[in-house]
Every structure is written in C-alpha cells, then in structure tokens.
XYZ file of C-alpha atoms in Angstrom:
102
model
C 9.854 5.419 1.237
C 6.553 7.038 2.055
C 6.736 10.789 1.485
C 5.151 11.926 5.231
C 4.562 15.568 5.730
C 6.544 17.076 8.419
C 4.487 19.455 9.492
C 0.719 18.813 9.704
C -2.130 21.235 11.066
C -6.030 20.342 10.813
C -9.191 21.832 11.610
C -13.019 20.050 11.579
C -12.149 18.762 7.894
C -10.059 21.107 6.129
C -6.287 20.386 6.526
C -2.943 21.414 5.611
C -0.017 19.481 5.642
C 3.427 20.428 4.666
C 5.571 18.108 2.318
C 9.850 18.505 2.068
C 11.059 16.903 -1.074
C 14.790 17.662 -2.754
C 15.565 18.525 -6.289
C 18.795 18.253 -6.966
C 20.074 17.964 -3.544
C 18.615 20.856 -2.908
C 15.846 20.832 -0.676
C 11.830 22.340 -1.640
C 8.694 22.210 -0.083
C 4.956 21.999 -0.686
C 1.322 22.544 1.261
C -1.531 20.571 0.260
C -4.868 21.568 2.079
C -7.528 19.250 1.894
C -11.153 19.253 2.716
C -13.035 16.471 3.777
C -16.753 15.366 4.213
C -18.629 12.438 4.233
C -21.240 12.225 1.666
C -24.920 11.624 2.751
C -25.969 10.283 -0.245
C -23.338 6.778 0.229
C -22.461 7.281 3.221
C -18.550 7.786 2.123
C -16.210 9.885 3.165
C -14.958 12.052 -0.124
C -12.164 13.754 -0.352
C -10.419 16.475 -2.428
C -7.064 18.731 -2.990
C -4.720 21.504 -3.745
C -1.112 21.578 -3.930
C 0.633 24.887 -3.020
C 3.770 27.126 -2.725
C 3.751 27.512 0.983
C 4.563 31.051 -0.185
C 0.956 30.309 -1.298
C -0.642 29.233 1.922
C -0.485 34.262 2.818
C -1.961 34.862 -0.181
C -5.054 31.745 0.112
C -5.477 33.379 3.348
C -5.801 36.682 2.062
C -8.462 35.642 -0.105
C -10.787 33.496 2.279
C -10.292 36.612 4.495
C -11.594 39.172 1.584
C -14.051 36.778 0.074
C -15.507 35.775 3.209
C -16.494 39.606 4.476
C -17.264 40.774 0.547
C -19.789 37.608 1.257
C -20.353 38.573 4.717
C -20.830 42.154 3.062
C -23.159 40.997 0.458
C -25.437 39.024 2.878
C -25.874 41.358 5.146
C -27.256 43.723 2.488
C -29.842 41.729 0.823
C -33.134 42.122 2.601
C -33.765 38.739 3.291
C -33.247 37.796 7.491
C -31.288 34.925 7.319
C -31.720 32.757 11.189
C -28.260 30.772 11.315
C -25.683 31.539 14.563
C -23.307 32.773 14.082
C -19.805 31.135 12.605
C -16.788 31.451 14.912
C -12.903 30.846 13.428
C -10.744 27.694 15.093
C -8.675 29.612 17.390
C -11.166 31.080 19.851
C -11.271 34.641 17.270
C -14.408 36.331 19.534
C -18.143 35.773 17.215
C -18.336 38.122 14.107
C -21.638 39.923 13.966
C -22.217 36.962 10.981
C -25.308 36.134 9.847
C -23.792 33.835 6.225
C -25.605 30.718 6.471
C -23.159 28.596 5.830
C-alpha cells in the first residue's frame, strides 16, 4: 500500500507533504520538506528533502524568519550596493525593502 500525503503544499520549487502513519494502532504524523531544482549542467531535475515532525514546522519557520532578517541586516550594513529585484513572499505580503541577491 502506497503512503500518499494527507496534505501537500507547494510554492515553486519548495513543497511540504504531511503523512499519516500508524504505530500500534496510534496515528502519528510526519512532515517532509522538499526542494527541487533543474541542474543547468545536466538538464536533470534534482531533489533534496528533510523529514520533520509537524511541531518542528513552526520552529523551522521561526528559524528561517530570524535567519532571513539577520541576513538582510548584514547585507544592508555592507558598503556594496546590490542591483537585484526585491524578494516577495508567496502569500502576497507587501514587498519588503530588501536587497539580498538570492
């Protein structure tokens, strides 16, 4: 029997799938965070993933938010000016005043 995700969310090359499993008749859940990209040298799709518990997703979100904010502060403190478009979030959050060259 194939274990299909009960929830799957995507944003471009990022996805999170939530899986339900049973152990001794007790349901447990797991989250699989995945990133996909096309390798320009081989023209093949690559994929990497990390498996988490659902309660770790909020910790990961907070960690990502903190890392982004600290990176933004660092880059803005540097004398070099980057000429890249501002990053936006998928949920239509207003454009943040950032200049991180991602």
